[in-house]
Amino acid sequence: MNTFEVIEDRFEVLDHVPVGVCVIDKNYTVKFWNTCMEDWTNIHRDYMLGAELGDNFPCFNALKYRCRIDNIFNGGPPVIFSAQLHKDIFPSPLPDGKLRKLNTMATAVPASDGKGFNAIIVVEDITELTHRIDKYRQTQDKLVKSEEMYRLIFENSAVAIMMADDQERLISWNKFAENLLGMNKEDLFLKPVKSLYPAEEWQRIRSHNIREKGMQPHLESKIITKDGKVVAVDVSLSVLKDSEGKIISSVGIIKDITERKRSELASEQARDDLETSNLKLKQTIEHTNMLAHEAMMASKAKSEFLANMSHEIRTPMNGIVGAITLVLTKNLDEKVREYLTIAQRCTDNLLNLINDILDISKIEAGKLEVELIDCDISKELCLINSCMRASALEKGLNFDIVLKDKIPQQIRTDPTRLYQCLVNLVGNAVKFTETGTVKLEASMQTIADKSFICFDVIDTGIGIPVDKQSQIFEKFTQADGSTTRKYGGTGLGLAITKQLAELLGGDLTLDSQESKGSTFSLIIPTNIDTESAVMMDNDQWRRTNQQTKQDAIIPKACGKVLVVEDDLANQQIITGILEETNLEVEIANDGAQALEKVSNGSFALVLMDMQMPNMNGYDATRILREKGFTLPIIALTAHAMKGDEDICRRVGCDAYLSKPVDIEKLFKTLQKYLTFESKFLKTEPSE
Ligand code: ADP
């Protein structure tokens, strides 16, 4: 038996090896086909033995395969067909449909006839191996990428990262670590970690037992830079151990927290500062409250003082004014009349001054309030006309009141204050004009959908220099110091008028040229719907004015009036005035007498002084009302402060008059309650 036969006999052992084995002769006739080949190719041995290999596996017909195998039949070297390049050599499908990866090697074995060689083809299934290699490669790739990523993070981190060996010496660190410490590679390599920290800080870090615990995040500590600077840091430490628990290295992540510390310190400081300033503020508020309280008390005291003073001054003034007025109604010697007229002018001035001082004090104390009621404009203009025309004409000036537009007959404002403003302005115009005209022009204006009446007081007088124009609205200020000497005055009028204009919801402005004249414009809101209001034009106003002038004479009445007054002079004055109107007068010296007299007599009206000894007017009025007396009681009081009127009305008075008595106001009030001769009754303007 030759070698080949021995080998061929033993081929059957190859049925048990996990590789495919096939033997072909130089004609490519299959001589052997083992079980593994059967399984992989699904072709039975009986079919394959004696068949030509190329008939079933076309690759073997291809020249490039043949060239290589043919060599073998001449005893040439083995040939390997790799699974990647020659995957179609023995197509061998797996259960999932994919082809098996086969590594194929052809080797020469001597032919059984002793002539030449056969080829033994050994096929190895490397599907699993390839798969594992692929997987390994992918894992390797991932590892490389992740290492790359970690390296980037490590290098570009905005925190210092340092790694130490098992003996706590630095072996790796990033750029940030170098920057933070101000050290380079030479400084850092194998530098003991301990030397980076101040001794007490290292002790503190050690006390955390990180080597046992494995890690410690966010420890606040300090490190020392190359130039000895101590930097506040946040340190996170961890150790790496091998499978036996032996420490192989440690990693530290170190963050510079200087800024954070600084801002913490700053906010602490700010908090302290805030607390200090809060405390100061509290003290200031307390102090201010105390001052405010003191100021309030002082202001109250001032108001009370003013009230008392006004009472004290007005009471004797009442006597003087009334007496002069009465005497002037008598037949008098020319000289006496002249002196009395001077005295009257002086008392008028004095009264004006007292009123101004009272007003400015009230404004300053915030006590001056305006009361918006229906106000008949034509009536107010008539009043201005009657009281100002005479003084203008006396100086040889033309005086006129003109309605430039149709204006509402009635608006809602405070008539007393409006009158006061206009009298002030017209009074000044007359005072500061030597020749020419003083004119009051009324016109309408609309500002932001609200209607206003504008009163322009125009004169051709001395005018006001531009540089003085803003000052004259301040109190006690006059355009020119010499004004006081020449024209008198206190410098209060415009200050009061401006404030009153503002209190009425309007304003006072000025347009003036030195030596040419001035225009003071008082603008006030109408506070009504002008669309539905009754309007009045210039002609209507002129007719009304004419009518009113004819009515301005002392009216005659009948009936008995009880005058309750303790002051003898005032008793005489009031009696004199009332007797001028034909009224019968009886006197009661105090409240108690008044009660008695009212019970026993029949009076048409009571004029009640409020401040009296024994029983005052308030008590007397209240008792009279409690007893059921309904007769009109008119309060007459020198208490000219705000609030007095309210008190009087509350105790039961029907009307209120302040002293010194304004004769015109007294007559008007009496008309409401007494029967006057009909020809005098018409005081309301008519068209
Ligand atoms: P008084 O008239 O009592 O001095 P005012 O406050 O009414 O106080 O006026 C302040 C100053 O304004 C006056 O002293 C005067 O210099 C100036 N003034 C006011 N009205 C006029 C006017 N129509 N023409 C010129 N100057 C005026």
XYZ file of C-alpha atoms and ligand atoms in Angstrom:
714
model
C 0.000 0.000 0.000
C 1.494 3.314 -1.064
C 1.343 6.526 0.909
C -1.672 7.905 -0.906
C -3.755 4.794 -0.324
C -2.927 4.989 3.313
C -4.017 8.585 3.285
C -7.165 7.811 1.212
C -8.138 5.064 3.630
C -7.896 7.466 6.375
C -10.003 10.118 4.660
C -12.999 8.795 6.482
C -11.581 10.180 9.730
C -11.938 13.520 8.078
C -15.714 13.108 8.316
C -15.342 13.903 11.986
C -13.308 17.061 11.745
C -15.105 20.466 11.942
C -13.593 21.611 8.642
C -14.726 20.925 5.090
C -12.430 18.617 3.121
C -12.582 17.870 -0.583
C -10.030 16.082 -2.778
C -9.831 16.529 -6.568
C -7.554 15.074 -9.204
C -5.915 17.069 -11.894
C -9.108 16.788 -13.959
C -10.979 18.458 -11.107
C -12.895 15.221 -10.539
C -14.014 15.007 -6.921
C -12.371 12.136 -5.107
C -13.485 12.923 -1.594
C -16.297 15.052 -0.051
C -16.544 14.947 3.699
C -19.631 15.286 5.904
C -18.822 18.866 6.776
C -18.829 19.813 3.045
C -22.144 17.997 2.660
C -23.610 19.992 5.523
C -22.315 23.344 4.413
C -23.078 23.015 0.666
C -26.178 20.842 1.049
C -24.748 18.470 -1.659
C -24.473 14.801 -0.855
C -21.209 12.921 -1.219
C -22.756 10.374 -3.602
C -23.562 13.144 -5.972
C -20.231 14.845 -5.731
C -17.877 11.841 -5.926
C -16.770 11.426 -9.558
C -18.352 14.760 -10.566
C -16.295 17.624 -11.816
C -15.935 20.294 -9.180
C -16.475 23.167 -11.654
C -19.908 21.781 -12.644
C -21.291 22.586 -9.207
C -18.948 25.349 -8.169
C -18.385 27.584 -11.218
C -15.466 29.460 -9.600
C -13.328 26.463 -10.299
C -13.894 26.966 -14.027
C -12.616 30.499 -13.805
C -9.148 30.992 -15.082
C -7.879 32.933 -12.085
C -8.748 30.053 -9.758
C -7.486 27.358 -12.125
C -4.130 29.048 -12.621
C -3.479 28.851 -8.941
C -4.801 25.320 -8.347
C -3.204 23.825 -11.460
C 0.184 24.527 -9.886
C -0.663 22.184 -7.094
C -1.021 19.215 -9.439
C 2.632 19.732 -10.184
C 3.505 19.668 -6.451
C 3.397 23.441 -6.155
C 2.926 25.298 -2.827
C -0.426 25.468 -1.031
C -2.901 28.097 -2.153
C -5.145 30.079 0.197
C -8.420 31.612 -0.832
C -9.369 34.184 1.821
C -12.937 34.513 3.090
C -12.982 38.215 2.166
C -11.719 37.982 -1.455
C -13.094 34.571 -2.443
C -16.369 34.434 -0.558
C -18.171 32.884 -3.601
C -15.869 29.839 -3.856
C -18.180 27.423 -1.982
C -21.452 29.335 -1.520
C -22.700 27.995 1.761
C -25.826 29.594 3.214
C -26.486 29.839 6.928
C -30.000 29.477 8.425
C -30.391 33.287 8.447
C -29.748 33.403 4.666
C -26.329 34.999 4.913
C -23.350 33.206 3.423
C -20.853 31.431 5.642
C -17.409 33.025 5.668
C -15.021 30.346 4.537
C -11.260 30.319 4.515
C -10.179 27.857 1.821
C -6.752 26.291 1.422
C -5.686 23.898 -1.336
C -2.646 21.672 -0.768
C -0.976 19.006 -2.909
C -1.215 15.326 -1.924
C 0.422 12.620 -4.037
C -2.067 10.974 -6.451
C -3.052 7.334 -5.742
C -1.638 6.180 -9.089
C 1.730 7.593 -8.022
C 1.683 10.005 -10.926
C 1.697 13.566 -9.959
C -0.492 15.111 -7.276
C -4.088 15.543 -6.313
C -5.313 18.644 -4.530
C -6.814 18.463 -1.069
C -9.023 21.482 -0.412
C -9.581 22.302 3.278
C -12.380 24.740 4.054
C -12.527 26.421 7.444
C -15.658 28.226 8.675
C -14.466 31.546 10.060
C -17.911 33.200 10.207
C -17.888 33.309 14.000
C -14.256 34.330 14.122
C -14.810 37.146 11.638
C -17.815 38.250 13.574
C -15.827 38.355 16.763
C -13.011 40.201 15.079
C -15.496 42.740 13.686
C -16.960 43.231 17.100
C -13.553 43.601 18.584
C -12.683 46.195 15.962
C -15.857 48.145 16.650
C -15.138 48.079 20.363
C -11.623 49.218 19.648
C -12.959 52.079 17.514
C -15.375 53.124 20.215
C -12.624 52.979 22.768
C -10.377 55.140 20.648
C -13.147 57.657 20.089
C -14.121 57.771 23.722
C -10.492 58.128 24.725
C -10.205 60.964 22.258
C -13.312 62.581 23.735
C -12.053 62.238 27.289
C -8.709 63.600 26.228
C -10.449 66.655 24.712
C -12.525 67.150 27.827
C -9.441 66.727 29.961
C -7.425 69.200 27.897
C -10.075 71.809 27.336
C -11.765 71.719 30.712
C -12.212 75.056 32.408
C -11.174 73.342 35.623
C -7.812 71.948 36.579
C -7.635 68.135 36.403
C -4.629 66.368 37.921
C -3.777 62.731 38.243
C -1.344 61.264 40.757
C 0.336 57.839 41.023
C 0.043 55.427 43.915
C 2.611 57.461 45.815
C 0.608 60.674 45.406
C 2.950 62.257 42.880
C 1.571 64.107 39.873
C 1.790 62.164 36.627
C -0.789 63.853 34.417
C -2.610 67.213 34.310
C -4.303 69.529 31.869
C -3.423 72.996 30.595
C -5.788 74.621 33.037
C -3.916 73.054 35.939
C -0.667 74.568 34.625
C -2.345 77.986 34.296
C -3.927 77.828 37.717
C -0.704 76.878 39.443
C 1.525 78.976 37.175
C 3.731 75.878 36.729
C 5.032 74.039 33.666
C 5.648 70.349 32.943
C 9.039 70.314 34.671
C 7.574 71.915 37.801
C 4.703 69.473 37.970
C 6.067 66.086 36.921
C 6.256 63.815 39.982
C 5.537 66.767 42.263
C 4.024 65.496 45.552
C 0.341 66.467 45.664
C 0.802 67.416 49.292
C 3.077 70.304 48.330
C 0.253 71.985 46.383
C -1.691 72.741 49.567
C -0.889 74.826 52.673
C -0.039 72.364 55.491
C -3.279 72.897 57.458
C -5.369 72.486 54.284
C -3.641 69.174 53.462
C -4.404 68.025 57.012
C -8.047 68.933 56.491
C -8.225 67.071 53.173
C -6.587 64.018 54.748
C -9.149 64.072 57.564
C -11.870 63.218 55.046
C -10.458 59.668 54.585
C -10.794 59.840 50.846
C -8.406 56.936 50.294
C -10.821 54.706 52.193
C -14.103 56.246 51.006
C -12.982 56.352 47.361
C -14.165 59.880 46.663
C -15.010 63.303 48.102
C -16.770 65.947 45.995
C -16.606 69.715 46.534
C -14.226 70.408 49.343
C -13.518 74.097 49.833
C -9.784 74.504 50.230
C -6.746 76.537 49.180
C -3.788 75.853 46.937
C -0.451 77.571 46.564
C 0.692 78.799 43.144
C 4.268 78.894 41.957
C 4.682 82.519 43.041
C 3.335 81.716 46.527
C -0.129 83.131 46.041
C -2.863 81.284 47.951
C -5.939 80.662 45.763
C -9.397 79.637 47.046
C -10.471 76.420 45.297
C -13.212 73.827 45.185
C -11.615 70.348 45.124
C -13.284 67.063 44.085
C -11.082 64.018 44.729
C -11.373 60.341 43.828
C -9.032 57.346 43.941
C -8.689 54.470 41.440
C -8.081 50.982 42.847
C -7.080 47.727 41.181
C -9.054 44.520 41.514
C -7.349 43.807 44.798
C -8.344 47.180 46.222
C -4.848 48.617 45.995
C -4.769 52.316 45.094
C -3.175 52.779 41.708
C -3.870 56.456 41.171
C -5.932 59.414 42.294
C -7.650 62.192 40.378
C -8.330 65.740 41.549
C -10.660 68.247 39.858
C -9.836 71.720 41.104
C -11.879 74.865 40.450
C -10.762 78.422 41.133
C -13.504 80.017 43.302
C -11.772 83.336 43.986
C -14.542 85.244 42.135
C -17.304 83.359 43.902
C -15.676 84.041 47.265
C -15.252 87.686 46.370
C -18.904 88.085 45.383
C -20.000 86.161 48.481
C -17.943 88.576 50.508
C -19.324 91.516 48.546
C -22.909 90.399 49.048
C -22.238 89.870 52.731
C -20.797 93.362 52.824
C -23.786 94.656 50.839
C -26.127 92.921 53.279
C -24.310 94.524 56.182
C -24.382 97.903 54.414
C -28.083 97.486 53.709
C -28.761 96.648 57.311
C -26.766 99.684 58.398
C -28.589 101.958 55.969
C -31.941 100.451 56.952
C -31.119 101.231 60.517
C -30.093 104.753 59.559
C -33.246 105.118 57.468
C -35.351 103.937 60.378
C -33.664 106.439 62.650
C -34.131 109.177 60.046
C -37.806 108.270 59.635
C -38.286 108.324 63.382
C -36.494 111.644 63.569
C -38.494 113.015 60.619
C -41.731 111.791 62.176
C -40.756 113.543 65.350
C -39.953 116.730 63.421
C -43.170 116.367 61.425
C -45.095 115.949 64.644
C -43.377 118.989 66.102
C -44.038 120.905 62.867
C -47.670 119.809 62.951
C -47.992 120.961 66.524
C -46.273 124.230 65.618
C -48.535 124.653 62.594
C -51.578 123.921 64.736
C -50.378 126.440 67.258
C -49.846 128.927 64.417
C -53.346 128.307 63.065
C -54.837 128.768 66.500
C -52.794 131.914 66.971
C -54.002 133.197 63.596
C -57.590 132.405 64.444
C -57.307 134.255 67.712
C -55.469 137.157 66.148
C -58.014 137.461 63.370
C -60.757 137.475 65.951
C -58.984 140.032 68.060
C -58.249 142.283 65.087
C -61.555 141.840 63.314
C -63.706 142.660 66.346
C -62.414 146.218 66.826
C -62.134 146.598 63.034
C -65.801 145.746 62.828
C -66.558 148.611 65.088
C -64.317 151.043 63.191
C -65.520 150.061 59.683
C -69.182 150.034 60.687
C -68.923 153.353 62.532
C -67.195 155.063 59.602
C -69.718 153.638 57.125
C -72.595 154.842 59.240
C -71.184 158.289 59.853
C -70.524 158.683 56.141
C -74.239 158.211 55.446
C -74.957 161.373 57.486
C -74.742 165.002 56.459
C -71.146 165.921 57.191
C -68.816 168.834 57.052
C -66.583 168.450 53.934
C -63.382 168.272 55.973
C -64.843 165.634 58.313
C -66.034 163.593 55.297
C -62.551 163.847 53.768
C -60.861 162.623 56.949
C -63.382 159.865 57.368
C -62.891 158.775 53.753
C -59.157 158.562 54.412
C -59.876 156.538 57.549
C -62.182 154.262 55.516
C -59.494 153.712 52.880
C -56.974 152.889 55.597
C -59.288 150.377 57.264
C -59.981 148.819 53.871
C -56.253 148.429 53.281
C -55.747 147.036 56.754
C -58.536 144.530 56.242
C -57.064 143.495 52.887
C -53.705 142.999 54.527
C -55.174 140.884 57.319
C -57.074 138.820 54.767
C -53.943 138.282 52.654
C -51.866 137.194 55.633
C -54.620 134.837 56.703
C -54.898 133.385 53.206
C -51.184 132.826 52.753
C -50.955 131.198 56.191
C -53.828 128.899 55.352
C -52.276 128.013 51.996
C -48.981 127.233 53.710
C -50.701 125.088 56.297
C -52.533 123.311 53.438
C -55.766 124.415 55.056
C -57.133 126.514 52.260
C -59.729 124.459 50.493
C -61.938 125.472 47.620
C -65.587 124.579 47.411
C -66.908 123.960 43.899
C -70.510 125.127 43.644
C -72.726 126.591 40.908
C -71.333 130.006 40.151
C -73.104 132.662 38.127
C -70.351 134.242 36.048
C -72.330 137.332 35.105
C -72.925 138.023 38.801
C -69.212 137.793 39.542
C -68.384 140.056 36.599
C -71.020 142.567 37.753
C -69.418 142.589 41.188
C -65.969 143.175 39.697
C -67.392 145.907 37.549
C -69.092 147.666 40.421
C -66.150 147.541 42.781
C -63.263 148.171 40.330
C -64.724 150.583 37.759
C -64.788 153.460 40.240
C -61.105 153.188 41.192
C -60.108 152.923 37.494
C -62.192 155.935 36.513
C -60.825 157.830 39.526
C -57.324 157.452 37.985
C -58.630 158.583 34.594
C -58.339 155.083 33.072
C -60.761 153.448 30.674
C -62.262 150.330 32.175
C -64.085 147.629 30.291
C -65.223 144.041 30.685
C -65.672 142.206 27.386
C -66.824 138.679 26.549
C -64.825 137.708 23.475
C -66.654 134.384 23.131
C -69.986 133.071 24.280
C -69.353 131.789 27.788
C -71.555 129.649 30.042
C -73.890 131.599 32.303
C -73.067 129.209 35.129
C -69.969 127.151 35.824
C -68.875 125.062 38.810
C -66.148 126.762 40.776
C -65.549 128.557 44.067
C -67.133 132.014 43.434
C -65.502 133.650 46.456
C -62.034 132.561 45.356
C -62.662 133.407 41.694
C -63.814 136.863 42.746
C -60.738 137.234 44.967
C -58.422 136.319 42.055
C -60.083 138.725 39.638
C -60.159 141.590 42.164
C -56.446 141.028 42.842
C -55.552 141.087 39.141
C -57.769 144.011 38.185
C -56.671 145.853 41.339
C -53.014 145.434 40.334
C -53.760 146.485 36.755
C -55.389 149.700 37.995
C -52.622 150.233 40.556
C -49.761 149.877 38.070
C -51.330 151.818 35.182
C -51.106 155.599 34.947
C -52.770 156.176 31.581
C -54.717 154.124 29.087
C -56.984 151.199 29.669
C -57.624 148.323 32.023
C -59.641 145.605 30.378
C -60.983 142.242 31.524
C -61.604 139.894 28.616
C -63.291 136.507 29.012
C -62.939 133.778 26.399
C -63.313 130.016 26.115
C -60.545 127.436 25.741
C -60.561 123.679 25.371
C -57.603 121.719 26.719
C -57.587 117.923 26.514
C -61.377 117.819 25.949
C -61.974 119.946 29.051
C -63.495 123.404 28.778
C -61.902 126.362 30.508
C -62.720 130.051 30.856
C -59.794 132.351 30.376
C -59.887 135.750 32.045
C -57.281 138.096 30.546
C -56.619 141.179 32.651
C -54.964 143.593 30.240
C -53.439 146.915 31.133
C -51.336 149.607 29.467
C -49.298 150.199 32.612
C -45.654 150.053 33.668
C -45.185 146.400 32.652
C -42.766 143.968 34.257
C -39.143 143.427 33.141
C -38.597 139.924 31.705
C -36.056 138.971 34.386
C -38.581 139.764 37.143
C -41.545 138.005 35.599
C -41.029 134.613 37.227
C -40.307 136.081 40.676
C -43.442 138.118 41.093
C -45.498 134.967 41.760
C -43.412 134.315 44.852
C -44.697 135.694 48.098
C -43.400 139.019 49.434
C -41.837 139.723 46.015
C -42.253 142.856 43.980
C -40.820 143.544 40.550
C -39.018 146.614 41.724
C -38.122 147.620 45.286
C -39.277 151.150 44.609
C -42.775 149.752 43.821
C -43.465 149.471 47.533
C -42.588 153.089 48.111
C -44.609 154.360 45.178
C -47.592 151.980 45.050
C -47.567 150.268 48.430
C -48.511 146.604 48.678
C -47.045 143.540 50.299
C -46.138 141.322 47.381
C -48.630 138.684 48.531
C -51.464 139.206 46.046
C -50.031 137.350 43.047
C -48.655 134.511 45.170
C -52.136 133.975 46.598
C -53.841 134.366 43.205
C -51.527 131.837 41.572
C -52.111 129.310 44.368
C -55.854 129.878 44.241
C -55.856 129.432 40.448
C -54.108 126.082 40.914
C -56.494 125.058 43.700
C -59.368 125.804 41.310
C -57.754 123.419 38.791
C -56.368 126.178 36.578
C -53.354 128.433 36.298
C -52.166 132.003 36.208
C -49.705 133.180 33.570
C -48.198 136.461 32.553
C -47.285 138.201 29.358
C -45.736 141.605 29.882
C -43.518 144.208 28.264
C -41.794 146.837 30.307
C -43.364 150.314 29.857
C -45.977 148.845 27.524
C -48.299 146.904 29.805
C -49.159 143.483 31.107
C -51.645 140.718 30.496
C -52.340 138.356 33.387
C -54.269 135.307 32.196
C -56.302 133.405 34.757
C -57.599 130.171 33.355
C -60.036 127.953 35.285
C -62.003 124.844 34.343
C -65.760 125.261 33.898
C -66.350 121.780 35.393
C -69.595 121.572 33.391
C -70.749 120.146 30.082
C -70.668 123.295 27.934
C -72.627 121.582 25.141
C -75.808 121.669 27.199
C -75.063 124.876 29.152
C -76.917 128.182 28.761
C -74.440 130.513 27.084
C -74.124 134.273 27.308
C -72.593 136.650 24.779
C -71.189 140.136 25.262
C -74.518 141.913 24.592
C -76.381 139.782 27.109
C -73.707 140.435 29.731
C -73.904 144.206 29.132
C -77.684 144.182 29.597
C -77.348 142.191 32.836
C -74.721 144.582 34.128
C -76.952 147.586 33.412
C -79.873 146.021 35.271
C -77.785 145.124 38.321
C -76.431 148.647 38.641
C -79.943 150.012 38.975
C -80.664 147.589 41.850
C -77.642 148.508 43.914
C -79.359 150.704 46.456
C -80.199 150.048 50.056
C -83.413 147.976 50.271
C -86.229 148.643 52.729
C -87.724 145.886 54.893
C -90.093 145.483 57.810
C -90.092 143.314 60.954
C -88.195 142.945 64.247
C -84.659 141.566 64.543
C -83.013 140.338 67.753
C -79.303 141.256 67.778
C -77.413 139.073 70.273
C -74.072 140.822 70.848
C -72.031 141.557 73.953
C -69.835 144.321 72.524
C -71.418 147.746 72.913
C -69.779 149.269 69.825
C -70.870 146.371 67.643
C -74.396 146.594 69.076
C -74.561 150.212 67.943
C -73.086 149.558 64.478
C -75.386 146.676 63.647
C -78.378 148.528 65.044
C -77.461 151.526 62.854
C -77.169 149.393 59.703
C -80.397 147.503 60.336
C -82.314 150.672 61.126
C -81.244 152.053 57.733
C -83.422 149.306 56.215
C -86.375 150.247 58.457
C -85.975 147.103 60.581
C -86.837 147.260 64.292
C -83.914 146.113 66.510
C -83.813 144.624 69.995
C -80.561 143.805 71.794
C -79.662 140.763 73.928
C -76.267 140.980 75.712
C -75.600 137.245 75.777
C -77.086 133.834 74.943
C -79.131 133.570 78.141
C -80.845 136.902 77.497
C -81.485 135.843 73.918
C -83.350 132.692 75.074
C -85.495 134.803 77.342
C -86.273 137.406 74.694
C -87.101 134.900 71.977
C -89.515 133.133 74.355
C -91.316 136.386 75.151
C -91.301 138.332 71.888
C -91.953 137.721 68.252
C -88.882 138.183 66.077
C -88.565 137.816 62.346
C -84.885 136.875 62.680
C -81.943 136.569 65.122
C -78.433 137.879 64.431
C -76.319 135.808 66.817
C -72.768 136.643 67.852
C -70.970 133.412 68.728
C -68.300 134.495 71.217
C -70.023 135.915 74.280
C -69.578 135.641 78.066
C -72.141 133.871 80.253
C -73.775 131.822 77.455
C -72.212 131.782 73.992
C -74.040 131.822 70.664
C -73.465 128.129 69.927
C -75.219 127.022 73.138
C -78.005 129.581 72.750
C -78.738 128.469 69.183
C -78.708 124.794 70.115
C -81.132 125.362 73.020
C -83.456 127.480 70.844
C -83.590 124.694 68.258
C -84.153 122.082 70.990
C -87.082 124.162 72.270
C -88.554 124.066 68.779
C -87.962 127.652 67.628
C -87.825 127.717 63.832
C -87.091 131.402 63.257
C -84.002 132.163 61.109
C -80.764 132.519 63.065
C -77.796 134.133 61.305
C -74.408 133.548 62.901
C -72.215 136.616 63.168
C -68.694 135.750 64.190
C -65.193 137.110 64.160
C -63.883 133.531 63.895
C -62.992 133.663 60.240
C -61.126 130.372 60.042
C -62.316 127.491 57.926
C -64.581 125.166 59.823
C -66.364 127.910 61.805
C -69.215 128.028 59.343
C -69.700 124.270 59.627
C -69.834 124.448 63.426
C -72.392 127.253 63.301
C -74.594 125.371 60.852
C -74.322 122.195 62.909
C -75.704 123.866 66.054
C -78.679 125.155 64.050
C -77.761 128.474 62.369
C -79.290 129.069 58.935
C -76.569 131.347 57.624
C -73.141 132.584 58.525
C -71.564 136.044 58.266
C -68.085 137.017 59.339
C -67.098 140.228 61.053
C -66.453 142.989 60.155
C -69.850 142.865 58.532
C -69.919 143.339 54.786
C -73.064 145.442 54.406
C -73.875 144.074 50.959
C -73.562 140.478 52.152
C -75.692 141.258 55.203
C -78.469 142.692 53.026
C -78.344 139.748 50.667
C -78.602 137.296 53.557
C -81.438 139.222 55.189
C -83.332 139.207 51.888
C -83.472 135.438 52.016
C -85.370 135.451 55.310
C -87.241 138.777 55.519
C -89.862 140.494 53.416
C -88.314 143.439 51.561
C -90.163 145.988 49.501
C -90.678 144.324 46.160
C -88.879 146.969 44.078
C -85.627 146.097 45.878
C -85.893 142.367 45.638
C -84.446 141.953 42.193
C -80.804 141.174 42.719
C -80.547 138.152 40.425
C -79.418 139.326 36.992
C -81.989 138.835 34.217
C -81.586 138.912 30.481
P -48.339 143.798 45.625
O -49.162 144.341 44.523
O -49.016 143.813 46.948
O -46.967 144.342 45.670
P -48.548 141.390 44.138
O -48.142 139.992 44.479
O -49.952 141.588 43.756
O -48.141 142.239 45.355
O -47.626 141.854 42.982
C -46.252 141.636 43.062
C -45.501 142.606 42.172
O -45.777 142.295 40.810
C -45.931 144.041 42.304
O -45.257 144.644 43.390
C -45.482 144.625 40.976
O -44.091 144.867 41.004
C -45.745 143.471 40.028
N -47.062 143.601 39.337
C -48.202 142.946 39.636
N -49.184 143.277 38.760
C -48.645 144.151 37.895
C -49.150 144.854 36.756
N -50.408 144.735 36.320
N -48.300 145.703 36.102
C -47.014 145.838 36.515
N -46.493 145.183 37.598
C -47.294 144.355 38.276
